[in-house]
Short mmCIF file of C-alpha atoms and ligand atoms in Angstrom, two decimals:
data_model
loop_
_atom_site.label_atom_id
_atom_site.label_comp_id
_atom_site.label_asym_id
_atom_site.label_seq_id
_atom_site.Cartn_x
_atom_site.Cartn_y
_atom_site.Cartn_z
CA UNK A 1 -25.10 1.79 -12.95
CA UNK A 2 -22.94 -0.54 -15.20
CA UNK A 3 -19.47 -0.50 -14.50
CA UNK A 4 -16.23 -2.09 -15.88
CA UNK A 5 -13.04 -2.14 -14.24
CA UNK A 6 -9.88 -2.89 -16.29
CA UNK A 7 -7.18 -4.27 -14.00
CA UNK A 8 -8.31 -6.43 -11.09
CA UNK A 9 -5.37 -6.13 -8.71
CA UNK A 10 -5.55 -4.47 -5.29
CA UNK A 11 -7.59 -1.24 -6.39
CA UNK A 12 -9.62 -2.91 -9.34
CA UNK A 13 -10.98 -5.80 -7.14
CA UNK A 14 -11.77 -3.84 -4.11
CA UNK A 15 -13.33 -1.09 -6.47
CA UNK A 16 -15.37 -3.92 -8.30
CA UNK A 17 -16.49 -5.69 -5.03
CA UNK A 18 -17.51 -2.60 -3.29
CA UNK A 19 -19.37 -1.08 -6.15
CA UNK A 20 -21.16 -4.28 -6.79
CA UNK A 21 -22.18 -4.45 -2.92
CA UNK A 22 -23.76 -1.04 -3.48
CA UNK A 23 -25.88 -2.46 -6.20
CA UNK A 24 -24.08 -1.84 -9.40
CA UNK A 25 -23.61 -4.20 -12.12
CA UNK A 26 -19.92 -4.87 -12.57
CA UNK A 27 -17.49 -6.63 -14.73
CA UNK A 28 -13.96 -6.95 -13.73
CA UNK A 29 -11.18 -7.35 -16.52
CA UNK A 30 -7.85 -8.65 -16.12
CA UNK A 31 -5.10 -10.08 -18.55
CA UNK A 32 -4.07 -12.90 -16.40
CA UNK A 33 -6.72 -15.45 -16.86
CA UNK A 34 -5.79 -17.19 -13.45
CA UNK A 35 -7.05 -14.00 -11.75
CA UNK A 36 -10.26 -13.85 -13.56
CA UNK A 37 -10.98 -17.65 -13.11
CA UNK A 38 -10.13 -17.11 -9.20
CA UNK A 39 -12.61 -14.21 -8.75
CA UNK A 40 -15.52 -15.93 -10.71
CA UNK A 41 -14.76 -19.11 -8.27
CA UNK A 42 -15.14 -16.60 -5.29
CA UNK A 43 -11.48 -16.62 -4.26
CA UNK A 44 -10.23 -13.05 -3.47
CA UNK A 45 -6.54 -12.91 -5.01
CA UNK A 46 -5.28 -10.84 -2.42
CA UNK A 47 -5.60 -11.00 1.44
CA UNK A 48 -7.90 -8.24 2.59
CA UNK A 49 -10.53 -8.56 5.45
CA UNK A 50 -13.94 -9.23 4.26
CA UNK A 51 -13.32 -8.99 0.73
CA UNK A 52 -13.84 -12.82 -0.07
CA UNK A 53 -17.28 -12.64 1.77
CA UNK A 54 -18.55 -9.62 -0.07
CA UNK A 55 -17.08 -11.24 -3.28
CA UNK A 56 -19.04 -14.26 -2.84
CA UNK A 57 -22.18 -12.51 -1.77
CA UNK A 58 -22.13 -10.34 -5.02
CA UNK A 59 -21.34 -13.21 -7.17
CA UNK A 60 -24.32 -15.10 -5.71
CA UNK A 61 -26.45 -12.33 -6.50
CA UNK A 62 -24.98 -11.93 -9.83
CA UNK A 63 -23.86 -8.33 -9.57
CA UNK A 64 -20.31 -9.04 -10.50
CA UNK A 65 -18.23 -11.20 -12.67
CA UNK A 66 -14.72 -11.31 -14.23
CA UNK A 67 -13.55 -11.63 -17.84
CA UNK A 68 -10.37 -11.11 -19.82
CA UNK A 69 -12.20 -9.59 -22.74
CA UNK A 70 -12.02 -5.60 -22.82
CA UNK A 71 -14.61 -5.58 -25.57
CA UNK A 72 -17.17 -7.38 -23.28
CA UNK A 73 -16.54 -5.02 -20.68
CA UNK A 74 -16.65 -2.00 -22.74
CA UNK A 75 -19.91 -3.04 -24.35
CA UNK A 76 -21.19 -3.59 -21.04
CA UNK A 77 -20.59 -0.53 -19.06
CA UNK A 78 -21.72 3.15 -18.49
CA UNK A 79 -18.47 3.91 -16.77
CA UNK A 80 -15.24 2.00 -17.34
CA UNK A 81 -12.50 2.38 -14.77
CA UNK A 82 -8.89 2.03 -15.40
CA UNK A 83 -7.07 0.49 -12.54
CA UNK A 84 -4.01 -1.27 -14.02
CA UNK A 85 -0.57 -0.69 -12.45
CA UNK A 86 1.78 2.09 -12.68
CA UNK A 87 5.24 0.74 -11.37
CA UNK A 88 8.54 2.35 -11.09
CA UNK A 89 10.99 2.11 -14.33
CA UNK A 90 14.58 1.48 -13.43
CA UNK A 91 15.17 5.37 -13.22
CA UNK A 92 12.29 5.45 -10.66
CA UNK A 93 10.19 7.37 -13.20
CA UNK A 94 6.66 6.12 -13.54
CA UNK A 95 6.05 3.35 -16.42
CA UNK A 96 2.79 4.02 -18.16
CA UNK A 97 2.95 0.94 -20.33
CA UNK A 98 0.05 -0.73 -18.73
CA UNK A 99 -1.95 2.52 -19.08
CA UNK A 100 -0.93 2.80 -22.60
CA UNK A 101 -2.00 -0.72 -23.56
CA UNK A 102 -5.35 -0.46 -21.71
CA UNK A 103 -6.05 3.08 -23.40
CA UNK A 104 -5.48 1.49 -27.11
CA UNK A 105 -7.71 -1.64 -26.11
CA UNK A 106 -10.52 0.48 -24.68
CA UNK A 107 -10.13 2.79 -27.73
CA UNK A 108 -10.51 -0.11 -30.22
CA UNK A 109 -13.53 -1.32 -28.26
CA UNK A 110 -14.93 1.95 -28.26
CA UNK A 111 -15.05 2.20 -31.98
CA UNK A 112 -17.71 -0.54 -32.21
CA UNK A 113 -19.98 1.37 -29.69
CA UNK A 114 -22.66 3.97 -30.23
CA UNK A 115 -23.63 4.84 -26.77
CA UNK A 116 -22.01 7.49 -24.58
CA UNK A 117 -19.58 5.95 -22.04
CA UNK A 118 -17.16 7.37 -19.43
CA UNK A 119 -13.36 6.32 -18.97
CA UNK A 120 -12.21 7.06 -15.61
CA UNK A 121 -8.58 6.58 -14.75
CA UNK A 122 -8.14 5.37 -11.10
CA UNK A 123 -4.58 4.48 -11.31
CA UNK A 124 -2.09 6.60 -9.85
CA UNK A 125 -0.51 8.66 -12.76
CA UNK A 126 1.51 11.77 -12.95
CA UNK A 127 -0.04 14.89 -13.73
CA UNK A 128 -0.74 15.47 -17.47
CA UNK A 129 -1.10 11.61 -17.99
CA UNK A 130 -4.72 11.53 -18.69
CA UNK A 131 -4.58 14.50 -21.13
CA UNK A 132 -1.59 13.52 -22.81
CA UNK A 133 -1.50 9.83 -22.95
CA UNK A 134 -4.98 8.40 -22.11
CA UNK A 135 -7.06 10.91 -24.26
CA UNK A 136 -4.95 10.87 -27.34
CA UNK A 137 -4.79 6.97 -27.33
CA UNK A 138 -8.48 6.61 -26.70
CA UNK A 139 -9.29 9.14 -29.79
CA UNK A 140 -6.78 7.58 -31.93
CA UNK A 141 -7.93 3.88 -31.60
CA UNK A 142 -11.58 4.75 -31.31
CA UNK A 143 -11.75 7.57 -34.29
CA UNK A 144 -13.97 9.18 -31.79
CA UNK A 145 -13.74 12.65 -29.82
CA UNK A 146 -13.29 12.96 -26.06
CA UNK A 147 -16.12 15.29 -24.60
CA UNK A 148 -18.46 14.63 -27.38
CA UNK A 149 -18.39 10.93 -28.20
CA UNK A 150 -17.28 9.76 -24.79
CA UNK A 151 -16.32 11.06 -21.42
CA UNK A 152 -13.07 11.18 -19.52
CA UNK A 153 -12.46 11.44 -15.65
CA UNK A 154 -9.52 10.94 -13.29
CA UNK A 155 -10.78 9.71 -9.95
CA UNK A 156 -7.69 8.86 -7.53
CA UNK A 157 -8.03 6.12 -5.04
CA UNK A 158 -6.98 6.64 -1.40
CA UNK A 159 -7.49 3.13 0.02
CA UNK A 160 -5.13 1.54 2.47
CA UNK A 161 -4.23 -2.12 2.19
CA UNK A 162 -5.43 -4.04 5.11
CA UNK A 163 -8.28 -1.32 5.37
CA UNK A 164 -9.28 -1.31 1.76
CA UNK A 165 -13.10 -1.99 2.17
CA UNK A 166 -13.47 -0.02 4.99
CA UNK A 167 -11.51 2.87 3.34
CA UNK A 168 -13.32 2.55 -0.06
CA UNK A 169 -16.68 2.63 1.76
CA UNK A 170 -15.86 5.46 4.07
CA UNK A 171 -13.74 7.85 2.27
CA UNK A 172 -12.58 11.13 3.68
CA UNK A 173 -13.38 12.69 0.28
CA UNK A 174 -13.84 11.87 -3.33
CA UNK A 175 -11.96 13.80 -6.14
CA UNK A 176 -13.40 13.70 -9.55
CA UNK A 177 -10.99 15.15 -12.07
CA UNK A 178 -13.36 15.86 -15.04
CA UNK A 179 -12.50 16.61 -18.80
CA UNK A 180 -15.88 18.25 -19.08
CA UNK A 181 -19.08 18.70 -16.84
CA UNK A 182 -20.95 16.03 -18.43
CA UNK A 183 -18.11 13.52 -18.02
CA UNK A 184 -17.73 14.35 -14.26
CA UNK A 185 -21.57 14.47 -13.81
CA UNK A 186 -21.76 10.57 -14.53
CA UNK A 187 -18.95 9.89 -11.89
CA UNK A 188 -20.84 12.06 -9.55
CA UNK A 189 -24.07 10.12 -10.07
CA UNK A 190 -22.17 6.94 -9.02
CA UNK A 191 -20.92 8.43 -5.86
CA UNK A 192 -23.62 10.65 -4.87
CA UNK A 193 -24.56 8.61 -1.83
CA UNK A 194 -21.55 8.91 -0.15
CA UNK A 195 -21.56 11.29 2.82
CA UNK A 196 -18.17 12.72 2.47
CA UNK A 197 -17.45 15.84 0.22
CA UNK A 198 -16.90 15.46 -3.57
CA UNK A 199 -14.29 17.74 -4.90
CA UNK A 200 -14.60 18.60 -8.64
CA UNK A 201 -11.40 19.58 -10.61
CA UNK A 202 -9.76 19.44 -13.75
CA UNK A 203 -7.77 16.15 -14.73
CA UNK A 204 -4.40 17.32 -13.84
CA UNK A 205 -5.25 18.72 -10.45
CA UNK A 206 -6.86 15.32 -9.51
CA UNK A 207 -3.71 13.51 -10.55
CA UNK A 208 -1.76 16.03 -8.30
CA UNK A 209 -3.86 15.78 -5.37
CA UNK A 210 -3.06 12.08 -5.08
CA UNK A 211 0.70 12.39 -5.43
CA UNK A 212 0.70 15.34 -3.02
CA UNK A 213 -1.61 13.25 -0.48
CA UNK A 214 0.99 10.36 -0.47
CA UNK A 215 4.04 12.52 -0.63
CA UNK A 216 2.57 14.51 2.50
CA UNK A 217 1.98 11.20 4.21
CA UNK A 218 5.30 9.84 3.46
CA UNK A 219 6.90 13.20 4.69
CA UNK A 220 4.99 13.03 7.92
CA UNK A 221 6.42 9.53 8.56
CA UNK A 222 9.97 10.29 7.85
CA UNK A 223 9.37 13.43 10.05
CA UNK A 224 8.54 11.36 13.09
CA UNK A 225 11.23 8.88 12.29
CA UNK A 226 13.63 11.68 12.48
CA UNK A 227 12.17 13.05 15.60
CA UNK A 228 12.28 9.25 16.84
CA UNK A 229 16.13 9.00 16.22
CA UNK A 230 16.87 12.31 18.14
CA UNK A 231 14.54 11.21 21.28
CA UNK A 232 16.43 8.09 21.63
CA UNK A 233 19.42 10.07 22.15
CA UNK A 234 18.05 12.18 24.62
CA UNK A 235 16.05 9.32 26.62
CA UNK A 236 12.52 10.50 25.76
CA UNK A 237 9.75 8.43 24.36
CA UNK A 238 8.86 9.45 20.86
CA UNK A 239 5.24 8.02 21.07
CA UNK A 240 4.57 10.49 24.11
CA UNK A 241 5.84 13.18 21.92
CA UNK A 242 3.65 12.22 18.87
CA UNK A 243 0.63 12.40 21.17
CA UNK A 244 1.51 15.80 22.43
CA UNK A 245 2.04 17.29 19.00
CA UNK A 246 -0.86 15.39 17.50
CA UNK A 247 -3.11 17.07 19.89
CA UNK A 248 -2.45 20.41 18.00
CA UNK A 249 -5.25 20.31 15.24
CA UNK A 250 -3.11 21.82 12.80
CA UNK A 251 -0.92 18.66 13.01
CA UNK A 252 -3.35 16.11 13.95
CA UNK A 253 -2.67 12.65 15.60
CA UNK A 254 -2.28 10.35 12.44
CA UNK A 255 0.75 9.16 10.57
CA UNK A 256 2.95 9.80 13.28
CA UNK A 257 3.84 6.35 14.45
CA UNK A 258 7.59 6.08 14.34
CA UNK A 259 9.05 2.87 12.97
CA UNK A 260 11.41 1.25 10.47
CA UNK A 261 9.94 3.38 7.64
CA UNK A 262 7.17 2.96 4.96
CA UNK A 263 7.12 0.44 2.47
CA UNK A 264 4.51 -1.03 0.28
CA UNK A 265 3.48 -0.49 -3.37
CA UNK A 266 2.59 2.95 -3.12
CA UNK A 267 4.53 5.58 -0.86
CA UNK A 268 8.00 4.65 -2.29
CA UNK A 269 6.88 4.23 -6.07
CA UNK A 270 4.77 7.43 -5.85
CA UNK A 271 7.13 9.72 -4.16
CA UNK A 272 9.93 8.57 -6.43
CA UNK A 273 7.96 9.09 -9.47
CA UNK A 274 6.82 12.67 -8.33
CA UNK A 275 10.57 13.45 -7.76
CA UNK A 276 11.57 12.14 -11.25
CA UNK A 277 8.68 14.17 -12.71
CA UNK A 278 9.72 17.23 -11.16
CA UNK A 279 13.47 16.59 -12.01
CA UNK A 280 12.59 16.09 -15.56
CA UNK A 281 10.57 19.50 -15.34
CA UNK A 282 13.89 21.28 -14.11
CA UNK A 283 12.86 21.44 -10.36
CA UNK A 284 14.87 19.58 -7.72
CA UNK A 285 12.50 18.56 -5.02
CA UNK A 286 14.77 18.48 -2.24
CA UNK A 287 12.65 17.76 0.75
CA UNK A 288 11.08 14.68 -1.05
CA UNK A 289 14.51 13.23 -1.87
CA UNK A 290 15.50 13.67 1.71
CA UNK A 291 12.18 11.89 2.78
CA UNK A 292 13.05 8.91 0.73
CA UNK A 293 16.97 8.91 1.92
CA UNK A 294 15.74 8.99 5.40
CA UNK A 295 13.33 6.24 4.69
CA UNK A 296 16.10 4.11 3.45
CA UNK A 297 18.31 4.80 6.32
CA UNK A 298 15.41 3.95 8.75
CA UNK A 299 14.72 0.58 7.64
CA UNK A 300 18.03 -0.61 8.64
CA UNK A 301 17.69 0.73 12.21
CA UNK A 302 17.39 -2.69 13.56
CA UNK A 303 20.29 -3.87 12.00
CA UNK A 304 22.35 -1.04 13.44
CA UNK A 305 20.89 -1.77 16.91
CA UNK A 306 21.83 -5.41 16.84
CA UNK A 307 25.19 -4.93 15.61
CA UNK A 308 25.84 -2.55 18.61
CA UNK A 309 24.54 -5.69 21.02
CA UNK A 310 26.76 -8.32 19.34
CA UNK A 311 30.37 -7.74 17.98
CA UNK A 312 30.06 -10.91 15.81
CA UNK A 313 26.80 -11.86 14.23
CA UNK A 314 28.08 -15.06 12.61
CA UNK A 315 25.82 -17.99 13.36
CA UNK A 316 23.50 -16.09 15.65
CA UNK A 317 19.98 -17.12 15.33
CA UNK A 318 17.64 -14.08 14.64
CA UNK A 319 13.85 -14.39 14.90
CA UNK A 320 12.05 -11.94 12.84
CA UNK A 321 8.44 -11.45 13.61
CA UNK A 322 6.64 -10.12 10.55
CA UNK A 323 7.62 -10.06 6.83
CA UNK A 324 4.96 -8.08 5.29
CA UNK A 325 5.39 -4.30 4.92
CA UNK A 326 2.50 -3.75 7.31
CA UNK A 327 -0.03 -5.56 9.61
CA UNK A 328 -3.09 -6.98 8.14
CA UNK A 329 -1.59 -7.37 4.86
CA UNK A 330 0.30 -10.18 2.91
CA UNK A 331 2.18 -7.79 0.69
CA UNK A 332 5.98 -8.00 0.75
CA UNK A 333 6.59 -5.14 -1.92
CA UNK A 334 9.31 -2.74 -0.53
CA UNK A 335 8.84 -4.18 2.98
CA UNK A 336 11.59 -3.01 5.29
CA UNK A 337 12.07 -7.04 6.08
CA UNK A 338 13.86 -7.31 2.78
CA UNK A 339 16.93 -5.11 3.53
CA UNK A 340 16.78 -6.13 7.13
CA UNK A 341 16.86 -9.76 6.37
CA UNK A 342 19.58 -9.59 3.40
CA UNK A 343 21.64 -7.53 5.36
CA UNK A 344 21.65 -10.15 8.38
CA UNK A 345 22.37 -12.83 5.99
CA UNK A 346 25.49 -10.93 4.91
CA UNK A 347 26.52 -11.37 8.53
CA UNK A 348 25.86 -15.06 8.33
CA UNK A 349 22.93 -14.83 10.74
CA UNK A 350 20.67 -17.83 10.66
CA UNK A 351 17.09 -16.23 10.15
CA UNK A 352 14.05 -17.73 11.47
CA UNK A 353 10.79 -15.80 10.18
CA UNK A 354 7.12 -15.75 11.15
CA UNK A 355 4.38 -13.81 9.59
CA UNK A 356 0.58 -14.74 9.77
CA UNK A 357 -0.13 -14.01 6.11
CA UNK A 358 2.85 -12.97 4.13
CA UNK A 359 5.20 -16.32 4.23
CA UNK A 360 4.16 -17.66 0.66
CA UNK A 361 5.18 -14.24 -0.89
CA UNK A 362 8.20 -13.96 1.20
CA UNK A 363 9.50 -17.59 -0.04
CA UNK A 364 9.27 -15.95 -3.71
CA UNK A 365 11.90 -13.43 -2.53
CA UNK A 366 14.21 -15.29 0.08
CA UNK A 367 13.56 -18.83 -1.13
CA UNK A 368 15.57 -21.36 0.87
CA UNK A 369 18.19 -18.51 2.56
CA UNK A 370 15.77 -18.31 5.56
CA UNK A 371 13.55 -20.61 7.75
CA UNK A 372 9.83 -19.96 7.80
CA UNK A 373 8.10 -20.69 10.95
CA UNK A 374 4.36 -21.57 11.72
CA UNK A 375 4.07 -19.55 14.92
CA UNK A 376 5.63 -17.15 17.19
CA UNK A 377 6.74 -19.91 19.68
CA UNK A 378 8.51 -21.61 16.86
CA UNK A 379 10.11 -18.49 15.65
CA UNK A 380 11.40 -17.27 19.07
CA UNK A 381 12.57 -20.82 20.44
CA UNK A 382 16.36 -20.72 21.41
CA UNK A 383 16.71 -17.27 19.51
CA UNK A 384 19.90 -15.10 20.26
CA UNK A 385 17.64 -11.76 19.58
CA UNK A 386 14.32 -11.10 18.10
CA UNK A 387 13.37 -7.99 15.53
CA UNK A 388 9.62 -6.99 15.25
CA UNK A 389 9.49 -5.75 11.62
CA UNK A 390 5.66 -5.98 11.22
CA UNK A 391 2.86 -4.37 13.34
CA UNK A 392 0.62 -7.46 13.55
CA UNK A 393 -1.65 -7.40 16.59
CA UNK A 394 -0.66 -10.74 17.63
CA UNK A 395 2.73 -9.49 18.64
CA UNK A 396 1.29 -6.72 21.12
CA UNK A 397 1.48 -9.08 24.48
CA UNK A 398 3.73 -11.83 23.92
CA UNK A 399 5.84 -11.01 26.95
CA UNK A 400 5.79 -14.85 28.08
CA UNK A 401 6.82 -16.18 24.67
CA UNK A 402 10.11 -14.09 25.17
CA UNK A 403 11.10 -16.76 27.82
CA UNK A 404 11.53 -19.19 24.79
CA UNK A 405 14.38 -17.21 23.48
CA UNK A 406 18.10 -17.98 24.37
CA UNK A 407 18.78 -14.33 25.23
CA UNK A 408 15.76 -12.07 25.91
CA UNK A 409 16.64 -9.45 23.46
CA UNK A 410 13.81 -7.59 21.65
CA UNK A 411 14.34 -5.12 18.85
CA UNK A 412 10.88 -3.59 18.24
CA UNK A 413 10.84 -1.63 14.76
CA UNK A 414 7.24 -1.00 14.93
CA UNK A 415 6.56 -0.14 18.79
CA UNK A 416 4.23 -2.74 18.77
CA UNK A 417 4.82 -4.17 22.21
CA UNK A 418 2.14 -2.64 24.38
CA UNK A 419 4.15 -2.11 27.46
CA UNK A 420 7.98 -1.89 27.09
CA UNK A 421 8.21 -1.15 30.91
CA UNK A 422 6.84 -4.52 31.59
CA UNK A 423 9.76 -5.97 29.41
CA UNK A 424 12.11 -4.42 31.74
CA UNK A 425 10.31 -6.08 34.94
CA UNK A 426 10.71 -9.13 33.23
CA UNK A 427 14.26 -9.01 32.42
CA UNK A 428 13.60 -8.53 28.76
CA UNK A 429 16.31 -6.35 26.97
CA UNK A 430 13.88 -4.06 25.05
CA UNK A 431 14.85 -1.63 22.31
CA UNK A 432 12.29 0.18 20.33
CA UNK A 433 12.32 2.91 17.66
CA UNK A 434 12.49 6.32 19.58
CA UNK A 435 12.24 4.69 22.95
CA UNK A 436 14.09 5.56 26.02
CA UNK A 437 16.91 2.80 24.90
CA UNK A 438 19.88 2.34 27.18
P1 LIG B 501 -1.86 -4.34 -9.05
O1 LIG B 501 -0.48 -4.66 -9.77
O2 LIG B 501 -2.09 -5.43 -7.90
O3 LIG B 501 -2.98 -4.94 -10.16
C1 LIG B 501 -2.99 -4.33 -11.43
C2 LIG B 501 -3.61 -5.38 -12.30
O4 LIG B 501 -3.82 -4.81 -13.59
C3 LIG B 501 -3.09 -6.55 -12.47
O5 LIG B 501 -3.85 -7.74 -12.04
C4 LIG B 501 -2.61 -6.75 -14.06
O6 LIG B 501 -2.63 -8.05 -14.37
C5 LIG B 501 -3.78 -5.88 -14.52
N1 LIG B 501 -3.57 -5.46 -15.97
C6 LIG B 501 -2.29 -4.84 -16.53
N2 LIG B 501 -2.61 -4.73 -17.68
C7 LIG B 501 -3.63 -4.77 -17.99
C8 LIG B 501 -4.71 -4.77 -19.18
N3 LIG B 501 -4.02 -4.37 -20.50
N4 LIG B 501 -5.95 -5.25 -19.17
C9 LIG B 501 -6.37 -5.79 -18.05
N5 LIG B 501 -5.76 -5.92 -16.87
C10 LIG B 501 -4.66 -5.61 -17.01
O7 LIG B 501 -2.09 -2.99 -9.00
P2 LIG B 501 -2.76 -2.06 -7.75
O8 LIG B 501 -2.09 -2.31 -6.51
O9 LIG B 501 -4.11 -2.53 -7.83
O10 LIG B 501 -2.56 -0.46 -8.08
C11 LIG B 501 -3.33 -0.19 -9.42
C12 LIG B 501 -3.28 1.42 -9.38
O11 LIG B 501 -3.77 1.97 -8.26
C13 LIG B 501 -1.81 1.87 -9.24
O12 LIG B 501 -1.54 2.89 -9.92
C14 LIG B 501 -1.58 2.19 -7.88
O13 LIG B 501 -0.47 2.94 -7.67
C15 LIG B 501 -2.83 2.59 -7.58
N6 LIG B 501 -3.24 2.58 -6.06
C16 LIG B 501 -2.86 1.43 -5.48
C17 LIG B 501 -3.48 1.40 -4.08
C18 LIG B 501 -3.07 0.12 -3.49
O14 LIG B 501 -3.21 0.19 -2.02
N7 LIG B 501 -2.43 -0.91 -3.78
C19 LIG B 501 -4.01 2.34 -3.60
C20 LIG B 501 -4.46 3.56 -4.23
C21 LIG B 501 -3.92 3.70 -5.58
C1 LIG B 502 -0.86 4.45 1.46
C2 LIG B 502 -2.00 5.58 1.77
O1 LIG B 502 -2.23 5.47 3.21
C3 LIG B 502 -3.35 5.50 0.97
O2 LIG B 502 -3.90 6.59 1.27
C4 LIG B 502 -2.86 5.49 -0.56
O3 LIG B 502 -4.31 5.18 -1.06
C5 LIG B 502 -1.96 4.19 -0.89
O4 LIG B 502 -0.75 4.40 -0.09
C6 LIG B 502 -1.75 4.19 -2.42
O5 LIG B 502 -1.49 5.18 -3.05
O6 LIG B 502 -1.66 3.18 -2.92
P1 LIG B 502 -0.81 1.87 2.25
O7 LIG B 502 0.81 1.97 1.39
O8 LIG B 502 -1.57 0.65 1.75
O9 LIG B 502 -1.73 3.13 1.84
O10 LIG B 502 -0.49 1.71 3.56
P2 LIG B 502 -0.36 2.71 4.81
O11 LIG B 502 -1.21 2.47 5.88
O12 LIG B 502 -0.26 3.98 4.43
O13 LIG B 502 1.13 2.40 5.16
C7 LIG B 502 2.31 2.69 4.56
C8 LIG B 502 3.46 2.47 5.11
O14 LIG B 502 3.75 3.41 6.07
C9 LIG B 502 3.51 1.04 6.04
O15 LIG B 502 4.96 0.37 5.79
C10 LIG B 502 3.33 1.55 7.25
O16 LIG B 502 4.08 0.59 8.44
C11 LIG B 502 4.04 2.83 7.42
N1 LIG B 502 3.69 3.98 8.45
C12 LIG B 502 2.34 4.39 8.41
C13 LIG B 502 4.54 4.31 9.53
O17 LIG B 502 5.56 3.78 9.49
N2 LIG B 502 4.12 5.13 10.52
C14 LIG B 502 2.62 5.63 10.32
O18 LIG B 502 2.34 6.45 11.23
C15 LIG B 502 1.76 4.85 9.24
#
C-alpha cells in the first residue's frame, strides 16, 4: 500500500519504518527540515534499538523517504496517518494546535485530489476530536465530504519507548475507530497480516480506548507504589508481594514494578488531559487525580530517604545513575531525575550524573549546574551516596563498583540492583523502594 505519515517523531518514524519494512511504500513528512534530512541520510532522530538499521535497509530498497511537503505526501498515499504531537497546555488540557494545522494542510492538499484516500489519526486525542476538529477542518479546506470523497479513521498507537519496534510489530491488539465501513476496511487491509485481534469501533470509542489504557497502566503503577510505601514500613519486600498478586490472572504480572513513579511523554500528559477533559464535562475524576498526585510524591522518594541519612546535605557529592525516564531510552521528558536533581541542587549538593544515552538531552535541562560522567565508575568515584534513577540493565550487578564511593550508600529508586541481600553482605547500605529498609 502507499502510505504517508505526517509528523515524524517517535510514533511517526517508528510507524513509517515498520510499515516500509512490511513492504509498503512510505513517505514521512515533518515540518522540521533537519529531521527530514536526517531520515533521508539514514540517521534515526531518536534512540530506539534496531530503528536505524531498519531505516537504512528500507532507504536502500527505496520503500521509505522523507519530505517537508504535505502535498507530495497526500498525492502519494492511499492512507495518510496523522502522528503529530498532542502536548499539554499550561492548564494540562490537551493542545490540539498541531492536529488542527495538520488537518488544514491535509484538507488543502486533498482539494487537488480525485482519488479516494483515508486519513487516519494516530496521535492520542481526547474523545470527540476526530469528529469535532479533524473532520470539519478536512471538509472545510478540501471542499469534500468525509465518508463520500475521503475516508477517516482513528487508529491509536500503543508502543512503548525503548521497545517501539517490537511493540509495533507484535501488538496485543489493533484498534480501528472508523467513520464508516469503507474507511475501516482500508485500514483493516493494511494490518490484516498481524496475528493479534483487530477491534473495530466508532471514532470516539477508539480515542477513549487509548486514554483508558494509559490511565489504567498509570493507575497500576501508582497502586503498586502505594503498596510499596506501606511494605517499607512493615519490613516487607514489595517485589515478592507483586509476584504474589500478579499470579492472580485477574491482576496479571505486568506494570507492578514499584519505583519512583512514571515519567515520559505519555502517561503524565495523557492522564492529565483526561482529567481536564472530564472536569470540563462536569465530572471530577478523583481516582485519576490521586494517581497523578501520588506519582508526583513518589518521584521525590529518594530525596526523602537521603535527607533522613544526612542531616546536612550541603557539599555532599551525590552520584545519580540514570537520567532518562526509563531504561533503553534517551528521553528526558517528565523524567523523575528532573525534580530529584533540582531538589538536591537546592540543598547545595554536588551532582555527578551518568546515563548511557540521555546525557545530551539532559544537558538541555540542567546545563552546567551538574557534572556529566562518562561511566558508572567516574560517577561513583568518591561519592557520599548514590541514587539509581533509571532502570538501565548495566546497573544491575555493579556491587564491586560501589567500593569506589566514599560512603557505600545506595538508594535504588528502580529496584534494579539484582540482589539487595548481597549488598548487605558487602557492607553496602542499600535502600530500595518497597524494600525491607532499616
Ligand atoms: P513527537 O513530538 O516526537 O513528534 C511529533 C512530530 O510532529 C514532530 O517531529 C513535529 O515536528 C511534527 N509536526 C508537528 N506539526 C507538524 C505538521 N503540521 N506537519 C508535519 N509534521 C509536524 O511526538 P510523538 O512522541 O511521536 O507522539 C505523537 C503522538 O503519538 C502524540 O499524540 C502521542 O501522545 C502519541 N503517542 C506517543 C507514543 C510514544 O511512545 N512517544 C506512543 C503512543 C502514542
Ligand atoms: C506508555 C505505554 O506503556 C504505551 O503502551 C503507550 O503507547 C505510551 O505510553 C504512549 O501512549 O505514548 P512509555 O511511556 O513509552 O509507554 O513507557 P512505559 O514502559 O509504559 O513506562 C512509563 C513509565 O512508567 C516509566 O517511567 C517507567 O519507569 C514507569 N513504570 C513502568 C513503572 O514505574 N513501573 C512499571 O511497572 C512500569
